[in-house]
Amino acid sequence: MKLIIAAIAVSLAVVVSGSYVQQTGGDKMMKFADKDFLMKQKFFFEILRNIHMPLQYEEYMMHTKTWNVDGVMMFMNMYKMNMFIEKGKVFTIYNKLMMKQTYMLFTFLYNSMDWDTYYKNVIWARENINEGMFIYAVTLTVLHRPELRGMVLPAIYEIYPYYFFNTDMIRSVTFRKMYDPKFGFYGNGKYNVVYSNYTQTYPVDSVKMMMDGDMMMMDGNTMMSYYYNDIGLNSFYYYFMMDYPFFLDGDMFGLMKERTGEMYLYMHQQLLARYNLERFSNYMRPIKTLTWRFPLKLGFFSMLSYWNGMTFKNRDFNYMIKDNDYMKLEWLMDWEMRMRKMIDDGYFMMDDGTKIDMRDWKNIDFLGKIMNCNTENMLCTKFGFMDIMSRMLLSGNDFMTKMVWPSALMHFETSLRDPMFYSMWDRMLEFYYLFKSYLPLYTVDELMYKGVVIKDVVVDKLMTYFEYFDADISNVVPMTNVDKYWDMTVLGRTMRLNHKPFTYTLNVMSEITGKGMLRVFLGPKFMDMMDINMFRTMFVEIDQYMVDLVVGKNTIMRNSRDFFWSVRDRTMYTDLYKKMMMSITGKDKFILDMSEAHCGFPDRLILPKGWTSGMQMQMYFILTPYTMTEVKNDVTFDKTYMCGLTTMDTLPMGFPFDRKIDVTYWYTKNMMFKDVMIYHLDEMKMNQSY
């Protein structure tokens, strides 16, 4: 069926006073955006339209030549000296010069004294600053500037489709627009659809080029291309990295959220675990760790092009780094040695004499923060920039150079398309596992929930399928008439993985009344409990939520659509804009109902593809006592604007699989494994009626 126009999601806890009006209907109180809020939201949608074209709106033109500088003289001086990257040039955050310029632009916008100043400065930047840098800076300010929390930008894959849709689709759009005057007008339905076939799957025996169990990435047509190229998965990683930007000073901008370092490492560990489950679905072994032994057999060709027609830099088969890069590889090895020594020693002495105890489980947060820290931070200089340097070596680029030809690994939006990303992070996660290996095993008291027993679990049949999905990629079509901007809707149609909604039901006997925390994991099936330590790092946490227990029998039911970690599809760019305009003119009401969350793992990808005959896996359930989360800085988690703080209690992330398991006592009565089968349907499902 057609995508339903949903309302913009806003965190009502942080929306400024006067941004909504309340209306009570029956027992339910509805909240609607007022005109002031809608006009601000409209501004962001218009300023990001046709990003490579000059602004066409008359109301904005008067502000394109002037700015309001408030305490950011360095930014002004550098711009006047023409030291910023020119408009139209390829941008990447993994370049030191561009990174510093992005930092200064963000500071310039972030420090605007009020909305009016910010509004004018954004317009000036839109017309005078490099387009890629502008998108990054505006996104960062919307995510991190307190007064803008709750504002929703269009999905990044619709703001900048070049990083999410293959070159053949982009060129098909521009070519059809040149010769077909009817193409693209809103309401034409299937006439405006352009197809991409990169998600086509192939039988295993038809793939001839296999090397040590790894698919050679000659183009997008491989067994797992549907996963690598999934626009929801890639946009999730983009938003996550924008919420944890390595190039910003966390203390200065209030970004040092509680447990951000731990979340940074845990999220990458979970991405790797989820990726390996998908490999199992395609009869492939777990990803191999990057060893830095050359030549690297696995090549990668992204099939993407920048807006100016230049292709993304590829990595050839049997890849060799340049001669002068071997010194950088030695730096990387030295940084790894220092990190291992710090963890092995069990402590780190700060310059001020503070001793960081690396045997305290809470200091996994410290480890994560120094692995994802500002390049100007002296502490990070000691342990290096392993993520950045690894990407540079695999891309054949230099972080310090003025001229750069970025690869897929050099953009947040495209990193997950390259299988080498997972090999790279499998290597870096060795420090995460090494830290955890020194921690004491969980005791029976830490694992059990006294008086609580999970008696039985029932899970619906798990079924996956491929479906067509449409995204609004109109931003690739140059428009010179502002009156026609929102009459243009080009739909990029791709195939993607989805699953049928399912429900699990727990029967729990309790001797107490109180709150408990339920965690649910999905992982590979193992036949003997003695093998659990081989597989525990491959379990993916798919749900976590608080339950109220009463004395006696408790029945807990939960639908997959309500899982804590995941979010549903976003409403398309043009549809959402038209909904806003109708609300501004009073023809409709704009509900603030949390339906446009930008940050969360795609609900569609909770389950791996499975097999047509059924792939055996298992779900793991554990109920633990609820422990109150201590949140600093009065920050309330909301997936609309923040990827951080995605934990509800004080237990370590990944509990209880994050530490080595003693099978002689680990399996307590408040936990249960449940065997499940994941079936893949050959039939196609469609999310539209044409």
XYZ file of C-alpha atoms in Angstrom:
690
model
C 0.000 0.000 0.000
C 1.044 3.595 -0.358
C 3.223 5.162 2.254
C 1.062 6.974 4.761
C 2.019 10.545 5.485
C 3.114 10.547 9.098
C 3.560 13.446 11.450
C 6.890 14.872 12.507
C 8.239 13.377 15.683
C 9.287 15.788 18.369
C 10.621 15.297 21.840
C 7.996 17.059 23.879
C 10.346 17.085 26.834
C 12.665 19.500 25.092
C 10.490 21.411 22.638
C 10.549 25.057 23.562
C 7.504 26.638 25.144
C 4.829 27.579 22.660
C 5.860 25.033 20.024
C 2.730 22.956 20.407
C -0.907 23.233 21.399
C -2.851 20.594 23.278
C -6.214 19.184 22.391
C -8.023 16.509 24.332
C -10.174 13.983 22.572
C -11.778 11.364 24.791
C -9.145 9.917 27.085
C -6.262 10.726 24.774
C -4.454 14.044 24.689
C -3.164 14.978 21.238
C -0.365 17.484 20.729
C -0.148 19.570 17.578
C 2.592 21.837 16.271
C 1.775 25.540 16.289
C 2.574 27.882 13.413
C 5.871 29.126 14.866
C 7.218 25.594 15.105
C 5.945 24.714 11.627
C 7.590 27.767 10.059
C 10.946 26.764 11.532
C 10.455 23.220 10.306
C 9.507 24.528 6.849
C 12.732 26.547 6.755
C 14.921 23.448 7.123
C 13.037 21.564 4.415
C 13.376 24.449 1.966
C 16.994 25.284 2.716
C 18.040 21.679 1.976
C 16.098 21.382 -1.276
C 18.208 21.108 -4.456
C 21.365 21.605 -2.424
C 23.650 22.087 -5.456
C 21.461 24.836 -6.942
C 21.472 28.489 -5.810
C 18.702 29.474 -3.413
C 15.508 30.420 -5.248
C 13.319 31.660 -2.384
C 12.950 35.448 -2.392
C 12.435 35.604 1.370
C 15.927 34.159 1.913
C 17.875 36.050 -0.749
C 18.428 39.184 1.344
C 20.510 37.186 3.847
C 22.859 35.436 1.396
C 25.485 38.206 1.402
C 25.798 39.006 5.104
C 26.518 37.096 8.276
C 26.384 37.716 11.989
C 29.675 36.741 13.599
C 29.577 36.349 17.358
C 32.878 35.287 18.904
C 34.134 33.191 15.968
C 36.742 35.486 14.435
C 38.880 32.583 13.200
C 36.024 31.396 11.010
C 35.531 34.870 9.533
C 39.246 35.388 8.898
C 39.706 32.008 7.212
C 36.697 32.543 4.990
C 37.873 36.003 3.922
C 41.251 34.494 3.014
C 39.514 31.914 0.767
C 40.830 29.052 2.885
C 37.565 27.077 2.824
C 36.908 24.295 0.335
C 35.072 25.654 -2.700
C 31.444 24.937 -3.460
C 31.030 21.964 -5.757
C 34.176 20.170 -4.556
C 33.961 16.656 -3.111
C 33.740 16.783 0.688
C 34.758 14.211 3.293
C 34.970 14.522 7.059
C 37.985 12.158 6.969
C 40.332 14.916 5.853
C 41.983 17.124 8.448
C 41.559 20.407 6.575
C 37.898 19.774 5.792
C 37.312 18.469 9.299
C 38.684 21.690 10.834
C 36.606 23.789 8.466
C 33.487 21.802 9.389
C 34.304 22.336 13.050
C 34.555 26.100 12.520
C 31.331 26.223 10.498
C 29.526 24.229 13.176
C 30.892 26.586 15.858
C 29.766 29.578 13.804
C 26.195 28.258 13.581
C 26.065 26.698 17.044
C 27.082 29.967 18.741
C 24.420 32.074 17.022
C 22.852 34.053 19.860
C 19.204 33.327 18.996
C 16.941 31.803 16.356
C 16.905 34.919 14.175
C 20.706 35.040 14.061
C 20.953 31.317 13.439
C 18.348 31.579 10.660
C 20.319 34.289 8.834
C 23.665 32.541 9.291
C 22.302 29.261 7.904
C 21.022 31.081 4.811
C 24.418 32.726 4.301
C 26.203 29.382 4.719
C 23.791 27.661 2.318
C 24.777 30.080 -0.434
C 28.503 30.448 0.288
C 29.840 27.221 1.850
C 30.579 23.843 0.276
C 27.385 21.804 0.013
C 28.629 18.660 1.758
C 30.115 20.655 4.616
C 26.895 22.652 4.928
C 24.770 19.492 5.282
C 27.085 18.165 8.004
C 27.104 21.428 9.967
C 23.339 21.985 9.795
C 22.654 18.378 10.811
C 25.029 18.709 13.756
C 23.417 21.917 14.989
C 19.924 20.427 14.747
C 21.083 17.387 16.726
C 23.098 19.255 19.356
C 21.870 22.852 19.683
C 19.411 22.692 22.626
C 16.732 24.950 21.142
C 16.613 22.867 17.937
C 16.165 19.460 19.518
C 12.975 18.010 18.167
C 13.297 19.593 14.735
C 13.261 16.888 12.078
C 15.323 17.084 8.924
C 14.426 15.111 5.811
C 16.060 11.684 5.730
C 19.713 11.963 4.707
C 19.174 9.567 1.779
C 16.635 12.053 0.373
C 18.711 15.153 1.114
C 21.716 13.671 -0.684
C 20.731 10.590 -2.736
C 24.153 10.367 -4.431
C 25.560 8.495 -1.405
C 22.738 5.939 -1.248
C 21.703 5.141 -4.818
C 23.917 3.712 -7.514
C 25.111 5.740 -10.469
C 22.827 3.948 -12.942
C 19.739 5.130 -11.062
C 20.926 8.742 -10.683
C 21.775 9.007 -14.369
C 18.462 7.428 -15.358
C 16.655 10.184 -13.462
C 18.554 13.058 -15.062
C 18.360 11.489 -18.536
C 14.609 10.894 -18.384
C 14.000 14.425 -17.156
C 15.790 15.808 -20.222
C 13.606 14.074 -22.816
C 10.318 13.432 -20.965
C 8.442 16.593 -19.879
C 5.885 14.589 -17.870
C 8.451 12.750 -15.799
C 8.691 13.659 -12.123
C 5.526 15.648 -11.481
C 3.890 14.928 -8.136
C 0.945 12.560 -8.380
C 2.076 10.698 -11.498
C 2.516 7.529 -9.453
C 4.429 4.727 -11.119
C 5.327 6.996 -14.044
C 7.896 8.682 -11.767
C 9.554 5.463 -10.604
C 13.169 4.640 -11.427
C 14.420 1.166 -10.545
C 17.691 -0.068 -9.138
C 18.517 -3.765 -9.169
C 21.475 -3.831 -6.794
C 19.449 -5.746 -4.228
C 18.841 -8.716 -6.511
C 19.917 -11.952 -4.879
C 21.584 -14.826 -6.677
C 21.695 -18.552 -5.934
C 24.851 -19.661 -4.184
C 25.973 -21.943 -6.996
C 25.768 -19.101 -9.540
C 28.490 -17.141 -7.782
C 31.749 -18.229 -9.320
C 34.202 -15.922 -7.633
C 34.729 -17.032 -4.064
C 37.934 -16.582 -2.135
C 38.433 -18.121 1.318
C 34.704 -17.942 1.936
C 34.480 -14.205 1.166
C 32.514 -12.784 -1.733
C 34.676 -10.767 -4.110
C 32.957 -7.411 -4.511
C 33.196 -6.870 -8.263
C 29.970 -4.857 -8.356
C 26.691 -4.543 -6.495
C 25.337 -7.905 -7.718
C 26.438 -10.207 -4.917
C 24.523 -12.340 -2.492
C 24.699 -9.746 0.269
C 24.370 -6.557 -1.756
C 20.850 -6.056 -0.368
C 22.433 -5.720 3.081
C 25.499 -3.650 2.191
C 23.417 -1.158 0.194
C 20.395 -0.917 2.482
C 19.637 2.799 2.764
C 18.086 2.424 6.219
C 21.148 0.662 7.609
C 23.562 3.171 6.097
C 21.557 6.179 7.285
C 21.438 4.660 10.792
C 25.235 4.630 10.904
C 25.377 8.198 9.582
C 23.105 9.526 12.325
C 24.879 7.528 15.005
C 28.264 8.953 14.015
C 26.801 12.457 13.837
C 25.625 12.064 17.409
C 29.140 10.961 18.449
C 31.284 13.223 16.210
C 34.979 12.536 16.734
C 35.909 15.998 15.474
C 33.983 18.019 18.088
C 35.053 18.832 21.621
C 32.548 16.977 23.772
C 33.078 19.105 26.874
C 32.810 22.423 25.037
C 29.564 21.575 23.264
C 27.959 19.466 25.968
C 28.296 16.253 23.961
C 29.836 14.151 26.727
C 26.633 12.258 27.349
C 26.538 9.514 29.912
C 28.258 6.292 28.742
C 28.925 7.566 25.224
C 32.259 5.751 24.970
C 30.678 2.478 26.030
C 27.834 2.986 23.557
C 30.307 3.756 20.755
C 32.077 0.416 21.228
C 28.937 -1.597 21.935
C 27.159 -0.283 18.842
C 30.060 -1.341 16.613
C 30.182 -4.734 18.327
C 26.466 -5.177 17.673
C 26.825 -4.073 14.046
C 29.481 -6.737 13.583
C 27.354 -9.401 15.286
C 24.335 -8.520 13.146
C 26.484 -8.622 10.004
C 27.730 -12.109 10.832
C 24.153 -13.350 11.273
C 23.423 -12.110 7.757
C 26.490 -13.930 6.464
C 25.158 -17.148 8.012
C 21.920 -16.555 6.093
C 23.961 -16.559 2.890
C 26.006 -19.675 3.714
C 29.120 -17.680 4.563
C 31.479 -17.968 7.510
C 32.010 -15.109 10.016
C 34.035 -12.193 8.715
C 37.803 -12.518 9.000
C 39.815 -10.043 11.048
C 41.886 -7.535 9.118
C 45.541 -8.607 9.424
C 47.286 -5.865 7.388
C 49.019 -8.505 5.293
C 49.397 -7.362 1.731
C 48.166 -7.806 -0.872
C 44.591 -7.644 0.436
C 42.549 -10.028 -1.684
C 39.166 -8.391 -1.173
C 38.495 -5.512 -3.541
C 35.528 -3.169 -3.491
C 33.708 -1.196 -6.191
C 30.934 0.915 -4.725
C 29.014 1.708 -7.957
C 28.488 5.222 -6.551
C 29.372 8.577 -8.085
C 29.597 12.059 -6.645
C 27.208 14.719 -7.875
C 29.804 16.013 -10.375
C 30.103 12.594 -12.037
C 33.387 11.539 -10.425
C 33.179 7.969 -9.158
C 33.967 6.979 -5.598
C 37.517 5.744 -5.288
C 37.592 1.953 -5.493
C 39.907 -0.628 -3.958
C 41.342 -3.074 -6.455
C 41.667 -6.790 -5.901
C 45.026 -7.770 -4.396
C 45.310 -4.244 -3.044
C 48.734 -2.904 -2.045
C 49.333 0.247 -0.025
C 51.754 2.857 -1.326
C 55.406 2.706 -0.272
C 55.163 5.858 1.846
C 52.127 4.415 3.672
C 54.174 1.727 5.404
C 55.346 4.326 7.916
C 51.687 5.101 8.707
C 51.090 1.384 9.165
C 53.929 1.342 11.705
C 52.261 4.240 13.561
C 49.043 2.251 13.640
C 50.797 -0.818 15.015
C 52.479 1.337 17.668
C 49.130 2.825 18.739
C 47.701 -0.678 19.035
C 50.653 -1.760 21.173
C 50.149 1.206 23.542
C 46.445 0.434 23.853
C 47.131 -3.221 24.670
C 49.778 -2.256 27.215
C 47.397 0.120 28.993
C 44.741 -2.597 29.248
C 47.247 -5.282 30.265
C 48.776 -3.007 32.925
C 45.319 -2.394 34.344
C 45.589 1.361 34.745
C 46.382 4.633 33.009
C 47.893 7.722 34.618
C 46.464 11.020 33.415
C 48.712 14.085 33.151
C 47.129 15.533 36.299
C 47.995 12.403 38.282
C 44.530 10.847 38.152
C 44.691 7.059 37.933
C 42.170 5.378 35.635
C 41.472 1.849 36.872
C 41.169 -0.413 33.818
C 39.794 -3.210 36.002
C 36.673 -1.181 36.798
C 33.991 -2.228 34.290
C 32.651 1.328 34.093
C 35.907 2.480 32.497
C 34.943 0.752 29.273
C 33.464 4.208 28.739
C 36.954 5.729 29.036
C 38.308 3.212 26.523
C 35.543 4.032 24.047
C 36.091 7.762 24.377
C 39.817 7.579 23.642
C 39.074 5.364 20.623
C 36.647 7.983 19.270
C 38.100 11.278 20.372
C 38.976 14.670 18.979
C 42.145 14.681 16.900
C 43.384 17.734 18.816
C 43.088 16.007 22.199
C 46.541 15.283 23.631
C 45.300 12.112 25.328
C 44.112 10.813 21.979
C 47.417 11.770 20.396
C 49.102 9.253 22.708
C 46.871 6.385 21.589
C 46.432 7.578 18.038
C 43.494 7.554 15.691
C 43.148 3.925 14.722
C 39.781 4.248 13.023
C 40.859 7.229 10.900
C 44.249 5.781 9.979
C 42.736 2.398 9.073
C 40.269 4.078 6.730
C 43.067 6.088 5.129
C 45.236 3.023 4.504
C 42.336 1.052 3.029
C 41.371 4.012 0.837
C 44.828 4.942 -0.421
C 44.395 8.463 0.950
C 46.207 10.829 3.290
C 44.386 12.489 6.187
C 46.551 15.615 5.870
C 46.481 16.198 2.115
C 44.784 19.112 0.343
C 43.727 16.994 -2.627
C 41.531 14.023 -1.804
C 39.612 11.371 -3.733
C 37.416 9.748 -1.081
C 36.370 6.115 -1.022
C 33.202 4.697 0.546
C 35.051 4.260 3.856
C 35.611 8.021 4.032
C 31.945 8.902 4.516
C 29.661 7.952 7.398
C 26.854 7.423 4.880
C 28.680 4.803 2.813
C 31.072 3.036 5.211
C 28.822 0.012 5.732
C 28.731 -0.697 1.991
C 32.336 -1.928 2.085
C 32.813 -5.419 3.622
C 36.282 -4.341 4.739
C 34.613 -2.021 7.269
C 33.568 -5.076 9.268
C 37.020 -6.687 9.059
C 38.553 -3.407 10.210
C 36.225 -3.139 13.192
C 36.678 -6.805 14.054
C 40.323 -5.922 14.608
C 39.616 -2.769 16.634
C 37.098 -4.581 18.832
C 39.953 -6.765 20.081
C 40.602 -3.982 22.631
C 36.966 -4.145 23.746
C 37.213 -7.907 24.243
C 40.641 -7.620 25.893
C 39.285 -5.120 28.424
C 36.340 -7.409 29.167
C 38.612 -10.454 29.517
C 40.242 -8.967 32.616
C 36.919 -8.395 34.384
C 35.707 -11.002 36.894
C 33.037 -13.417 35.704
C 29.495 -12.560 36.685
C 28.530 -14.227 39.946
C 25.308 -16.121 40.555
C 24.000 -13.180 42.584
C 24.683 -10.793 39.690
C 22.986 -13.080 37.174
C 19.905 -14.248 39.038
C 16.688 -12.447 39.958
C 15.719 -13.980 43.275
C 12.135 -15.174 43.310
C 11.628 -14.789 39.531
C 11.470 -17.762 37.150
C 10.848 -17.766 33.394
C 8.671 -20.845 32.923
C 8.089 -20.751 29.180
C 8.505 -18.633 26.049
C 6.369 -18.765 22.905
C 7.547 -17.008 19.724
C 5.494 -16.557 16.561
C 6.732 -18.003 13.293
C 9.565 -15.824 11.965
C 9.340 -15.007 8.251
C 11.349 -12.630 6.072
C 10.847 -11.478 2.499
C 12.051 -8.923 -0.027
C 9.885 -5.942 -0.882
C 10.048 -2.853 -3.038
C 10.715 0.427 -1.277
C 10.374 3.951 -2.659
C 12.438 6.962 -1.609
C 12.064 10.536 -2.834
C 15.252 11.305 -4.789
C 13.985 14.533 -6.368
C 17.002 16.425 -5.035
C 19.111 15.064 -7.903
C 16.933 16.923 -10.454
C 18.022 20.575 -10.905
C 15.051 22.937 -10.584
C 15.233 26.657 -11.357
C 11.589 27.549 -10.703
C 10.753 27.677 -7.011
C 7.042 27.358 -7.809
C 7.733 23.874 -9.206
C 10.017 22.666 -6.390
C 7.336 20.720 -4.582
C 5.536 19.546 -7.714
C 8.539 17.328 -8.443
C 8.689 13.834 -6.948
C 11.007 11.218 -8.399
C 10.850 7.845 -6.685
C 13.920 5.642 -6.460
C 12.701 2.071 -6.079
C 14.915 -0.598 -4.575
C 14.445 -4.060 -3.159
C 15.071 -4.507 0.528
C 14.769 -7.092 3.270
C 11.801 -7.017 5.641
C 10.062 -9.395 8.017
C 6.524 -10.069 9.088
C 5.674 -8.658 12.531
C 5.932 -11.232 15.282
C 5.121 -11.476 18.963
C 6.820 -13.280 21.805
C 5.055 -14.288 25.023
C 6.778 -15.027 28.329
C 5.173 -16.876 31.213
C 6.908 -15.749 34.392
C 6.342 -16.835 37.990
C 7.285 -14.243 40.584
C 7.431 -14.259 44.367
C 7.846 -10.482 44.486
C 6.146 -7.326 43.291
C 8.402 -4.832 41.574
C 10.017 -3.673 38.372
C 12.256 -5.836 36.239
C 14.309 -5.313 33.101
C 13.836 -7.718 30.212
C 16.581 -8.134 27.632
C 16.098 -10.128 24.443
C 18.899 -11.357 22.172
C 19.008 -13.246 18.876
C 21.973 -15.416 17.990
C 23.245 -18.568 16.299
C 22.172 -21.983 17.469
C 24.808 -24.029 19.298
C 24.273 -27.656 20.257
C 26.240 -27.795 23.502
C 26.245 -25.241 26.321
C 30.012 -25.698 26.487
C 30.213 -23.851 23.147
C 28.537 -20.675 24.376
C 31.809 -18.742 24.726
C 32.491 -19.334 21.026
C 29.171 -17.752 20.041
C 28.333 -15.186 22.736
C 29.829 -12.262 20.771
C 27.469 -13.054 17.871
C 24.277 -12.427 19.844
C 22.399 -9.277 18.854
C 20.317 -7.400 21.424
C 16.968 -6.792 19.736
C 14.903 -5.511 22.651
C 15.180 -4.112 26.167
C 12.367 -2.760 28.292
C 11.017 -2.466 31.816
C 8.224 -4.734 33.067
C 6.029 -4.631 36.164
C 5.919 -7.928 38.037
C 3.267 -9.061 40.502
C 3.235 -12.021 42.858
C 2.152 -15.137 41.001
C 1.862 -15.715 37.278
C 2.890 -12.924 34.885
C 2.256 -13.033 31.137
C 4.467 -10.681 29.128
C 3.620 -10.097 25.466
C 5.626 -7.900 23.128
C 5.273 -7.198 19.404
C 8.329 -6.663 17.220
C 6.972 -3.269 16.113
C 7.467 -2.041 19.685
C 11.096 -3.105 20.139
C 13.190 -0.478 21.905
C 16.206 -0.373 19.590
C 14.425 -0.118 16.243
C 12.484 2.513 14.283
C 10.027 2.443 11.388
C 10.347 4.025 7.948
C 10.504 7.787 7.507
C 7.895 9.739 5.552
C 9.085 10.920 2.142
C 10.508 14.440 1.735
C 7.812 15.928 -0.531
C 4.907 14.262 1.281
C 6.070 15.617 4.623
C 6.554 19.122 3.219
C 3.048 19.169 1.766
C 1.673 18.004 5.103
C 3.468 20.909 6.804
C 2.124 23.448 4.319
C -1.444 22.229 4.793
C -1.007 22.594 8.544
C 0.405 26.123 8.191
C -2.630 27.192 6.146
C -4.991 25.587 8.654
C -6.205 22.812 6.348
C -4.690 20.100 8.518
C -3.130 19.586 11.938
C 0.421 18.485 12.469
C 0.590 15.841 15.198
C 3.694 15.615 17.363
C 3.755 11.879 17.990
C 7.321 10.518 17.752
C 6.735 8.916 14.335
C 9.759 10.409 12.518
C 12.611 9.215 14.725
C 15.920 9.637 12.906
C 18.008 7.456 15.176
C 17.402 3.768 15.558
C 18.197 0.492 13.873
C 15.801 -0.279 10.995
C 12.900 -2.366 12.248
C 13.050 -4.333 8.981
C 16.506 -5.708 9.764
C 15.827 -7.144 13.218
C 15.903 -10.607 11.644
C 18.533 -11.946 9.236
C 17.232 -13.244 5.910
C 17.170 -16.894 6.922
C 16.626 -19.784 4.527
C 13.610 -20.951 2.565
C 13.890 -24.277 4.394
C 14.271 -22.469 7.728
C 17.487 -21.344 9.432
C 17.806 -22.532 13.007
C 18.714 -19.844 15.524
C 17.857 -19.085 19.115
C 16.472 -16.223 21.124
C 17.679 -15.529 24.631
C 15.576 -13.869 27.338
C 16.772 -12.618 30.724
C 14.875 -10.786 33.468
C 16.961 -8.795 35.956
C 16.081 -6.435 38.805
C 15.550 -2.886 37.615
C 18.339 -0.532 38.657
C 17.729 3.171 38.278
C 19.693 4.865 35.502
C 21.722 7.850 36.655
C 21.598 10.449 33.886
C 23.825 13.498 34.071
C 23.062 16.949 32.705
C 19.304 16.319 32.866
C 19.298 14.764 29.386
C 16.254 12.738 28.373
C 16.712 10.067 25.718
C 14.638 10.483 22.607
C 15.334 8.676 19.326
C 13.956 11.690 17.455
C 17.094 13.683 18.059
C 19.617 11.639 20.011
C 21.322 8.292 19.498
C 22.927 8.274 22.931
C 21.640 7.111 26.300
C 20.088 4.019 24.746
C 20.171 2.009 27.947
C 17.532 1.891 30.625
C 19.495 0.692 33.639
C 22.984 0.657 35.106
C 24.072 -2.818 33.980
C 26.891 -3.073 31.420
C 25.783 -2.892 27.804
C 25.570 -6.386 26.370
C 24.971 -7.999 29.779
C 25.338 -10.944 30.313
C 27.164 -11.869 27.071
C 29.851 -9.198 27.433
C 32.071 -11.314 29.729
C 33.361 -14.858 29.592
C 30.802 -17.377 30.837
C 31.279 -20.137 33.411
C 28.741 -22.707 32.224
C 28.712 -24.522 35.580
C 26.447 -21.889 37.153
C 25.681 -19.216 34.524
C 22.284 -20.509 33.344
C 19.937 -19.305 36.087
C 16.127 -19.578 36.340
C 15.481 -15.985 35.287
C 16.843 -16.639 31.794
C 15.845 -18.914 28.925
C 17.035 -19.903 25.454
C 14.319 -20.506 22.873
C 14.983 -22.285 19.576
C 13.502 -20.482 16.570
C 13.469 -21.003 12.814
C 13.721 -18.098 10.367
C 12.010 -18.770 7.050
C 12.622 -16.696 3.942
C 9.712 -16.316 1.522
C 10.469 -16.171 -2.180
C 7.398 -14.081 -2.932
C 7.801 -10.309 -3.338
C 5.946 -7.830 -1.158
C 5.366 -4.223 -2.219
C 4.906 -1.124 -0.098
C 2.846 0.700 -2.691
C -0.251 -0.011 -4.770
C 1.273 0.562 -8.194
